[in-house]
Short mmCIF file of C-alpha atoms and ligand atoms in Angstrom, two decimals:
data_model
loop_
_atom_site.label_atom_id
_atom_site.label_comp_id
_atom_site.label_asym_id
_atom_site.label_seq_id
_atom_site.Cartn_x
_atom_site.Cartn_y
_atom_site.Cartn_z
CA MET A 1 93.60 -2.77 -104.35
CA GLY A 2 91.24 -2.48 -101.11
CA SER A 3 88.26 -4.75 -100.89
CA THR A 4 84.47 -3.65 -101.52
CA PRO A 5 83.16 -2.31 -98.35
CA GLU A 6 80.80 -3.86 -96.10
CA PHE A 7 78.52 -3.15 -93.43
CA VAL A 8 79.16 -4.68 -89.92
CA THR A 9 75.78 -3.66 -88.47
CA VAL A 10 72.96 -2.26 -90.86
CA LEU A 11 70.14 0.32 -89.96
CA ALA A 12 66.82 -0.37 -87.99
CA GLU A 13 63.53 0.34 -88.72
CA LYS A 14 63.01 3.37 -86.23
CA THR A 15 59.53 5.09 -85.22
CA VAL A 16 59.65 8.67 -83.35
CA THR A 17 56.80 10.80 -82.51
CA ILE A 18 56.18 14.26 -84.25
CA GLY A 19 58.97 17.03 -82.84
CA GLN A 20 61.58 14.44 -81.98
CA ASP A 21 64.89 13.52 -83.33
CA ILE A 22 65.80 10.48 -85.68
CA THR A 23 69.29 9.35 -85.97
CA LEU A 24 70.43 6.53 -88.20
CA SER A 25 73.57 4.81 -87.65
CA CYS A 26 75.17 1.72 -88.90
CA GLU A 27 78.74 0.33 -88.91
CA ALA A 28 80.57 -0.43 -91.72
CA ASN A 29 84.17 -2.44 -92.12
CA SER A 30 86.13 0.92 -93.35
CA SER A 31 85.76 4.14 -92.93
CA LYS A 32 87.75 4.94 -96.79
CA VAL A 33 84.55 5.22 -98.65
CA THR A 34 82.01 7.87 -99.93
CA ALA A 35 78.91 6.94 -97.77
CA GLU A 36 75.77 8.62 -99.50
CA TRP A 37 72.58 9.11 -97.93
CA LYS A 38 68.79 8.78 -100.12
CA LYS A 39 65.28 8.96 -99.15
CA ALA A 40 62.90 8.46 -102.23
CA GLY A 41 65.65 9.36 -104.72
CA ASP A 42 66.89 12.72 -103.15
CA THR A 43 70.00 12.67 -101.91
CA LEU A 44 70.62 13.92 -98.72
CA LYS A 45 73.16 16.84 -97.55
CA CYS A 46 73.28 18.35 -94.26
CA VAL A 47 71.48 20.99 -93.40
CA GLU A 48 71.92 23.86 -90.77
CA GLY A 49 69.58 23.17 -88.03
CA LYS A 50 67.63 20.15 -89.26
CA ARG A 51 69.81 17.33 -90.69
CA LYS A 52 73.54 15.89 -90.27
CA VAL A 53 75.15 13.43 -91.89
CA GLY A 54 78.88 12.27 -91.07
CA ASN A 55 80.87 9.70 -89.36
CA THR A 56 82.81 8.93 -86.42
CA ASP A 57 85.83 6.32 -87.68
CA THR A 58 83.75 3.30 -89.56
CA LYS A 59 80.04 4.41 -87.60
CA PHE A 60 78.36 6.27 -90.42
CA TYR A 61 74.96 8.43 -89.28
CA LEU A 62 72.09 10.31 -90.29
CA GLU A 63 70.48 12.86 -87.69
CA ILE A 64 67.33 14.77 -88.34
CA LYS A 65 66.31 17.24 -85.90
CA ASP A 66 62.34 18.06 -84.82
CA ALA A 67 60.93 15.07 -87.01
CA LYS A 68 58.07 16.45 -89.19
CA PRO A 69 55.53 14.07 -91.03
CA GLU A 70 57.45 14.80 -94.31
CA ASP A 71 60.41 13.11 -92.75
CA GLU A 72 58.54 9.60 -92.39
CA GLY A 73 59.95 7.19 -95.33
CA TYR A 74 62.77 5.01 -96.39
CA TYR A 75 65.65 5.76 -96.19
CA THR A 76 68.84 4.50 -97.67
CA LEU A 77 72.97 4.31 -96.80
CA SER A 78 74.87 3.50 -99.80
CA LEU A 79 78.80 3.21 -99.08
CA SER A 80 81.25 2.88 -102.06
CA ASN A 81 85.02 2.45 -103.13
CA ALA A 82 87.14 2.13 -105.71
CA SER A 83 86.62 -1.81 -105.56
CA GLY A 84 82.51 -1.79 -105.28
CA SER A 85 79.93 -0.31 -103.11
CA CYS A 86 76.97 -1.73 -100.91
CA SER A 87 73.74 -0.23 -99.23
CA CYS A 88 71.77 -0.73 -96.72
CA SER A 89 67.78 0.66 -96.28
CA ALA A 90 65.79 1.13 -93.01
CA MET A 91 61.92 2.53 -92.77
CA VAL A 92 61.39 5.69 -90.33
CA PHE A 93 58.04 6.10 -89.02
CA VAL A 94 56.88 9.11 -87.71
CA GLU A 95 54.25 8.94 -85.39
CA LEU A 96 51.79 11.90 -85.52
CA LYS A 97 50.20 13.90 -82.39
CA GLU A 98 46.65 11.90 -82.25
CA TRP A 99 44.70 13.51 -84.31
CA ARG A 100 41.23 11.32 -83.63
CA GLU A 101 40.78 9.66 -79.58
CA VAL A 102 40.81 6.02 -79.86
CA GLU A 103 38.73 4.56 -77.29
CA LYS A 104 40.37 1.67 -75.61
CA GLU A 105 37.54 0.28 -73.84
CA GLN A 106 34.80 -1.39 -75.95
CA GLU A 107 32.17 -1.77 -72.31
CA PRO A 108 30.61 1.27 -72.86
CA LEU A 109 30.10 1.61 -76.16
CA ILE A 110 28.49 -1.57 -76.21
CA SER A 111 26.01 -0.65 -73.46
CA THR A 112 25.39 2.50 -74.72
CA LEU A 113 24.26 1.09 -78.09
CA LYS A 114 22.86 -1.94 -76.32
CA SER A 115 20.42 0.50 -74.72
CA PHE A 116 19.62 2.68 -77.94
CA LYS A 117 15.97 3.52 -78.97
CA ILE A 118 15.11 4.35 -81.96
CA CYS A 119 13.40 7.89 -82.25
CA SER A 120 10.34 6.86 -83.63
CA GLU A 121 7.92 3.83 -83.06
CA GLU A 122 7.29 3.18 -86.43
CA VAL A 123 10.61 1.92 -86.89
CA ARG A 124 11.32 -1.40 -86.26
CA GLU A 125 14.82 -1.29 -86.70
CA LEU A 126 17.83 0.76 -88.02
CA ARG A 127 18.69 -0.18 -91.59
CA PHE A 128 22.60 0.28 -93.16
CA LEU A 129 23.71 -1.12 -96.52
CA LEU A 130 27.19 -1.63 -97.29
CA HIS A 131 28.49 -1.28 -100.52
CA GLY A 132 31.57 -0.82 -102.35
CA PRO A 133 34.33 -2.61 -104.56
CA VAL A 134 34.78 -6.63 -104.83
CA GLY A 135 36.20 -7.30 -102.03
CA ALA A 136 36.36 -4.33 -100.23
CA GLY A 137 35.63 -5.89 -96.98
CA LYS A 138 31.94 -5.59 -96.67
CA SER A 139 31.00 -8.97 -95.43
CA SER A 140 33.84 -8.95 -92.93
CA THR A 141 32.77 -5.87 -91.38
CA ILE A 142 29.05 -7.08 -91.19
CA ASN A 143 30.99 -10.17 -89.49
CA THR A 144 33.02 -8.51 -86.97
CA LEU A 145 30.19 -6.12 -86.04
CA LYS A 146 27.67 -9.58 -85.42
CA SER A 147 30.71 -11.09 -83.30
CA ILE A 148 31.20 -8.40 -81.09
CA PHE A 149 27.16 -8.18 -80.04
CA GLU A 150 26.90 -11.95 -80.33
CA GLY A 151 29.96 -12.26 -78.41
CA HIS A 152 30.62 -15.43 -80.12
CA GLN A 153 33.41 -16.68 -81.37
CA PHE A 154 34.57 -15.51 -85.06
CA LEU A 155 34.01 -16.93 -87.89
CA ASN A 156 33.87 -15.13 -91.09
CA CYS A 157 32.23 -17.29 -93.12
CA LEU A 158 30.34 -14.47 -95.01
CA ALA A 159 33.48 -13.25 -96.59
CA THR A 160 35.78 -15.04 -99.25
CA ASN A 161 38.71 -16.75 -97.89
CA SER A 162 40.77 -15.40 -100.93
CA ASP A 163 43.01 -12.07 -100.52
CA THR A 164 43.47 -11.87 -104.08
CA VAL A 165 40.61 -10.09 -105.70
CA SER A 166 39.54 -12.48 -108.43
CA GLY A 167 37.05 -9.80 -109.64
CA MET A 168 34.36 -11.64 -109.01
CA SER A 169 32.23 -10.78 -106.00
CA PHE A 170 31.45 -13.53 -103.54
CA THR A 171 28.25 -12.22 -102.18
CA THR A 172 25.84 -12.34 -104.69
CA LYS A 173 22.55 -11.70 -103.00
CA TYR A 174 20.95 -9.01 -100.81
CA GLN A 175 21.46 -10.57 -97.93
CA LYS A 176 20.10 -9.23 -94.24
CA PHE A 177 22.24 -9.91 -91.31
CA SER A 178 19.68 -8.72 -87.71
CA THR A 179 22.12 -8.04 -84.57
CA GLY A 180 20.37 -10.74 -82.12
CA THR A 181 17.64 -8.41 -80.29
CA LEU A 182 19.11 -5.19 -80.77
CA PRO A 183 17.16 -2.93 -83.42
CA PHE A 184 19.79 -3.01 -86.46
CA ALA A 185 20.34 -4.87 -89.67
CA PHE A 186 22.68 -4.88 -92.03
CA TYR A 187 22.47 -5.31 -95.65
CA ASP A 188 25.40 -7.12 -97.57
CA VAL A 189 25.43 -6.80 -101.44
CA MET A 190 27.70 -7.99 -104.35
CA GLY A 191 30.71 -5.69 -105.39
CA LEU A 192 31.05 -3.06 -107.49
CA GLU A 193 33.32 -3.91 -110.83
CA VAL A 194 34.67 -2.18 -113.72
CA GLY A 195 32.45 -1.77 -116.60
CA HIS A 196 29.00 -4.03 -117.10
CA LYS A 197 30.55 -6.63 -114.07
CA GLY A 198 29.40 -6.73 -110.85
CA VAL A 199 26.38 -5.08 -109.11
CA HIS A 200 24.46 -2.57 -111.23
CA THR A 201 24.23 1.05 -109.78
CA GLU A 202 20.52 1.22 -110.24
CA ASP A 203 20.38 -2.02 -108.02
CA ILE A 204 22.06 -0.06 -104.99
CA ILE A 205 20.11 2.84 -105.35
CA ASN A 206 16.95 0.63 -105.88
CA ALA A 207 18.14 -1.41 -102.59
CA PHE A 208 18.15 2.21 -100.49
CA LYS A 209 14.92 2.94 -101.89
CA GLY A 210 13.28 -0.34 -100.50
CA HIS A 211 12.21 -1.84 -103.79
CA ILE A 212 14.72 -4.99 -103.51
CA PRO A 213 13.63 -7.80 -101.25
CA ASP A 214 15.35 -9.74 -98.90
CA ASP A 215 17.10 -12.42 -100.36
CA TYR A 216 17.50 -11.24 -103.90
CA GLU A 217 19.97 -12.62 -106.27
CA PHE A 218 21.75 -9.74 -108.16
CA ARG A 219 22.16 -10.44 -111.85
CA GLU A 220 25.12 -9.04 -113.56
CA ASP A 221 23.55 -8.57 -116.91
CA MET A 222 20.79 -6.82 -116.09
CA PRO A 223 19.12 -4.67 -112.88
CA ILE A 224 15.77 -5.40 -111.30
CA ILE A 225 12.86 -4.66 -112.96
CA GLU A 226 9.57 -3.61 -111.81
CA GLU A 227 7.89 -6.56 -113.27
CA HIS A 228 10.00 -8.95 -111.09
CA ARG A 229 7.35 -10.84 -109.32
CA ASP A 230 9.07 -9.70 -105.62
CA TYR A 231 9.64 -6.22 -106.36
CA ILE A 232 8.33 -4.01 -103.97
CA THR A 233 6.43 -1.30 -105.54
CA SER A 234 5.44 1.13 -102.72
CA PRO A 235 8.28 0.82 -100.21
CA THR A 236 7.36 2.03 -96.47
CA ILE A 237 10.31 3.04 -94.15
CA ASN A 238 11.10 -0.13 -92.84
CA ASN A 239 11.66 -0.87 -96.31
CA LYS A 240 14.10 1.86 -96.91
CA ILE A 241 17.76 2.18 -96.36
CA HIS A 242 18.72 4.52 -93.01
CA CYS A 243 22.28 4.94 -93.54
CA LEU A 244 24.84 4.12 -96.08
CA VAL A 245 27.75 2.63 -95.86
CA SER A 246 30.70 3.26 -98.19
CA VAL A 247 33.76 0.08 -97.51
CA ILE A 248 36.65 1.27 -99.13
CA PRO A 249 40.07 -0.62 -98.93
CA ALA A 250 42.65 0.86 -97.63
CA ASP A 251 45.48 -0.82 -99.20
CA ARG A 252 44.00 -0.87 -102.37
CA LEU A 253 42.72 2.67 -102.53
CA SER A 254 45.37 4.01 -104.67
CA MET A 255 44.46 1.18 -107.28
CA MET A 256 40.75 1.58 -107.43
CA SER A 257 39.80 1.89 -110.82
CA GLU A 258 38.33 5.40 -111.92
CA ASP A 259 35.27 3.78 -113.20
CA VAL A 260 34.29 2.20 -109.52
CA ILE A 261 34.96 5.81 -108.20
CA LYS A 262 32.50 7.17 -110.74
CA LYS A 263 29.81 4.59 -109.95
CA MET A 264 30.52 5.01 -106.50
CA ARG A 265 29.52 8.98 -106.70
CA ASN A 266 26.85 8.41 -108.85
CA ILE A 267 25.44 6.07 -105.80
CA ARG A 268 26.32 8.65 -103.08
CA ALA A 269 24.77 11.65 -105.01
CA GLU A 270 21.42 9.55 -105.29
CA ALA A 271 21.88 8.89 -101.44
CA SER A 272 22.00 12.82 -101.03
CA LYS A 273 18.91 13.54 -102.90
CA LEU A 274 16.95 11.15 -101.03
CA GLY A 275 18.51 12.82 -97.50
CA ILE A 276 20.17 9.40 -97.17
CA PRO A 277 23.26 9.93 -94.80
CA GLN A 278 26.49 8.26 -95.74
CA ILE A 279 29.53 7.05 -93.92
CA VAL A 280 32.76 5.49 -95.65
CA PHE A 281 34.35 2.40 -93.64
CA MET A 282 38.25 2.39 -94.83
CA THR A 283 38.99 -1.52 -94.43
CA ARG A 284 42.22 -3.29 -94.35
CA VAL A 285 44.10 -0.50 -92.47
CA ASP A 286 46.66 -3.51 -91.10
CA LYS A 287 47.29 -4.33 -94.84
CA ALA A 288 47.85 -0.73 -95.84
CA CYS A 289 50.17 0.58 -92.45
CA LYS A 290 52.88 -1.46 -90.59
CA LEU A 291 52.53 0.94 -87.57
CA THR A 292 48.56 -0.19 -87.28
CA SER A 293 49.12 -3.82 -87.81
CA GLU A 294 51.66 -3.67 -84.99
CA ASP A 295 49.35 -1.76 -82.77
CA LEU A 296 46.06 -0.57 -83.93
CA GLY A 297 45.64 1.42 -80.53
CA LYS A 298 48.06 4.03 -82.63
CA ILE A 299 45.79 3.98 -85.84
CA TYR A 300 45.21 8.08 -85.41
CA GLN A 301 48.58 8.57 -85.00
CA SER A 302 49.21 7.17 -88.09
CA LYS A 303 50.56 9.51 -91.22
CA LYS A 304 49.84 6.64 -93.81
CA ILE A 305 46.07 6.05 -92.28
CA ARG A 306 45.90 10.29 -92.45
CA ASP A 307 47.04 10.47 -95.73
CA LYS A 308 44.55 7.35 -96.64
CA ILE A 309 41.60 9.25 -95.46
CA THR A 310 42.42 12.06 -97.48
CA MET A 311 42.89 10.53 -100.62
CA CYS A 312 39.71 9.20 -100.02
CA SER A 313 38.00 11.93 -99.26
CA ASN A 314 39.25 13.12 -102.40
CA LYS A 315 38.25 10.08 -104.23
CA LEU A 316 34.95 9.73 -103.30
CA GLY A 317 33.93 13.53 -102.35
CA VAL A 318 33.50 12.56 -98.73
CA THR A 319 34.50 15.14 -95.73
CA GLU A 320 37.06 13.71 -93.62
CA ASN A 321 35.37 13.22 -90.72
CA CYS A 322 32.55 10.89 -92.03
CA ILE A 323 35.77 8.08 -92.99
CA PHE A 324 36.36 5.91 -90.25
CA PRO A 325 39.14 3.34 -90.22
CA VAL A 326 38.35 -0.18 -89.22
CA LYS A 327 40.33 -3.24 -89.29
CA ASN A 328 38.28 -6.40 -89.46
CA TYR A 329 38.40 -10.04 -87.70
CA HIS A 330 40.60 -11.81 -90.70
CA ASN A 331 42.66 -14.00 -88.95
CA GLU A 332 42.54 -13.83 -85.46
CA ILE A 333 41.43 -16.49 -83.13
CA GLY A 334 40.91 -14.56 -79.90
CA SER A 335 38.80 -11.49 -79.46
CA ASN A 336 40.54 -8.08 -79.79
CA GLU A 337 39.25 -5.07 -77.64
CA GLN A 338 40.99 -2.82 -80.19
CA LEU A 339 39.73 -3.97 -83.03
CA ASN A 340 36.12 -3.73 -81.47
CA CYS A 341 36.63 -0.32 -80.25
CA LEU A 342 37.46 1.15 -83.18
CA ALA A 343 33.92 -1.09 -84.80
CA LEU A 344 32.30 0.19 -82.41
CA GLN A 345 33.11 3.66 -83.00
CA ALA A 346 32.41 3.69 -86.29
CA PHE A 347 29.44 1.70 -85.91
CA THR A 348 28.03 4.39 -83.14
CA GLN A 349 28.48 7.21 -86.05
CA ILE A 350 25.64 5.28 -88.62
CA VAL A 351 23.48 4.80 -85.89
CA TYR A 352 23.29 8.21 -85.07
CA SER A 353 23.43 9.61 -88.66
CA ALA A 354 20.62 6.65 -89.16
CA ASN A 355 18.25 7.88 -86.04
CA ASP A 356 18.71 11.93 -87.32
CA TYR A 357 17.54 10.74 -90.66
CA ILE A 358 14.93 8.72 -88.91
CA ASN A 359 14.17 12.09 -86.93
CA ARG A 360 13.84 14.03 -89.62
CA TRP A 361 11.11 11.92 -91.38
CA SER A 362 9.02 11.52 -88.46
CA SER A 363 8.68 15.39 -88.51
CA ARG A 364 8.08 15.24 -91.99
CA GLN A 365 5.48 12.69 -91.49
CA LYS A 366 3.55 15.04 -88.56
CA GLN A 367 3.56 18.14 -90.93
CA PHE A 368 1.42 15.93 -93.13
CA GLU A 369 -1.00 14.59 -89.98
N1 LIG B 401 43.91 -8.16 -93.63
C1 LIG B 401 42.89 -7.56 -93.38
N2 LIG B 401 41.87 -8.50 -94.49
C2 LIG B 401 40.41 -8.17 -94.17
C3 LIG B 401 40.21 -6.96 -93.87
N3 LIG B 401 38.68 -7.02 -94.02
C4 LIG B 401 38.62 -7.69 -94.69
N4 LIG B 401 39.64 -8.47 -95.40
C5 LIG B 401 39.66 -9.76 -95.92
O1 LIG B 401 39.57 -9.34 -97.46
C6 LIG B 401 39.04 -10.46 -97.93
C7 LIG B 401 37.60 -9.80 -98.82
O2 LIG B 401 37.01 -9.26 -97.66
P1 LIG B 401 35.56 -9.75 -98.10
O3 LIG B 401 34.47 -9.14 -96.45
O4 LIG B 401 34.72 -11.16 -98.51
O5 LIG B 401 34.91 -8.39 -98.96
P2 LIG B 401 33.21 -8.07 -100.00
O6 LIG B 401 33.54 -6.31 -99.80
O7 LIG B 401 32.24 -8.84 -98.70
O8 LIG B 401 33.66 -8.71 -101.43
P3 LIG B 401 32.88 -9.25 -102.33
O9 LIG B 401 31.25 -9.73 -101.36
O10 LIG B 401 33.50 -10.36 -102.86
O11 LIG B 401 32.30 -8.20 -103.07
C8 LIG B 401 38.77 -11.38 -97.61
O12 LIG B 401 40.12 -12.41 -97.68
C9 LIG B 401 38.98 -10.66 -95.99
O13 LIG B 401 39.20 -11.77 -95.03
C10 LIG B 401 40.82 -6.48 -92.70
O14 LIG B 401 40.56 -5.33 -92.27
N5 LIG B 401 42.54 -6.62 -92.67
MG1 LIG B 402 30.90 -10.09 -99.64
#
């Protein structure tokens, strides 16, 4: 009886650009085996002009011509004979043609934002509210943007240092963060959770309407009431939110509960009624895609990220061009220009959207003068 087949060399991970050919190969200790290639449970056979499987003596190979996005995946080769079997697997990534342009230099983006002027003198600062599920990276996003503008050593003291979602929001206050002398302010809120836990949707709606005072401590048992001593009864444009940012973790998108998604849709519907612009920041992209985690500059060539954006668009009912994938400073030591560029591109978008909102508000004011 022969011996169990064994690999002399194993399959290696591959990254190809769309349209290129893919070759996976490895070597076994014998050619007298039955070889089976599989991807996602399907056995792969030869397909004229597209796919070839075979072996030259002990070298086994799989060739795929003209890589398409659907060729991305986890490929397994199993070898068997009467004595037993063995298998090995490798991931194949198919990079798409860049579907959005990545900025490579941060300086032009920073200087445009530094010289930015709000279109109305009555408005002191553009105010952004970040909301989303617990642990989505809301506080980290604020931290990332603040550290880019303030140029200090990154310190993620606002965010939880735990990567596991405990089910309890680390942020419990309605907290304002300014960006030095620039006319931008971020508002951080408690995360959304399933059922009666986390921040109430009414609190978020009241926040963007301008009724919630700075440093208000959110209560899980009830939303703010008009009788609260600091409730802002007649908010001005300087109390209101000018752009709503939904923060969604790319790696947990498929696990997000229906309940949280429904809450987010309700919040978005209320913001739409008031004409407040809405943008999505899709965080934790490095956790969702290996290609991106290895080279952030390839984010707009990643099929995984593209698919996540489509999924996010379907779940929240937002158009894809309003979704910006970003990576936050997490455990990096120094500054990372590519990370900054992605964050700055997304930030530029919310600045212009908020300014448009102010522009519309100011035109309406003039009509009544
Ligand atoms: N790898 C990675 N980790 C991230 C990223 N953004 C945030 N994190 C981590 O995710 C965890 C949650 O981040 P937070 O910023 O505290 O999330 P949050 O939305 O403010 O959470 P709550 O205030 O608890 O609702 C922390 O451990 C962060 O360091 C990212 O882009 N990549
Ligand atoms: Mg937080």
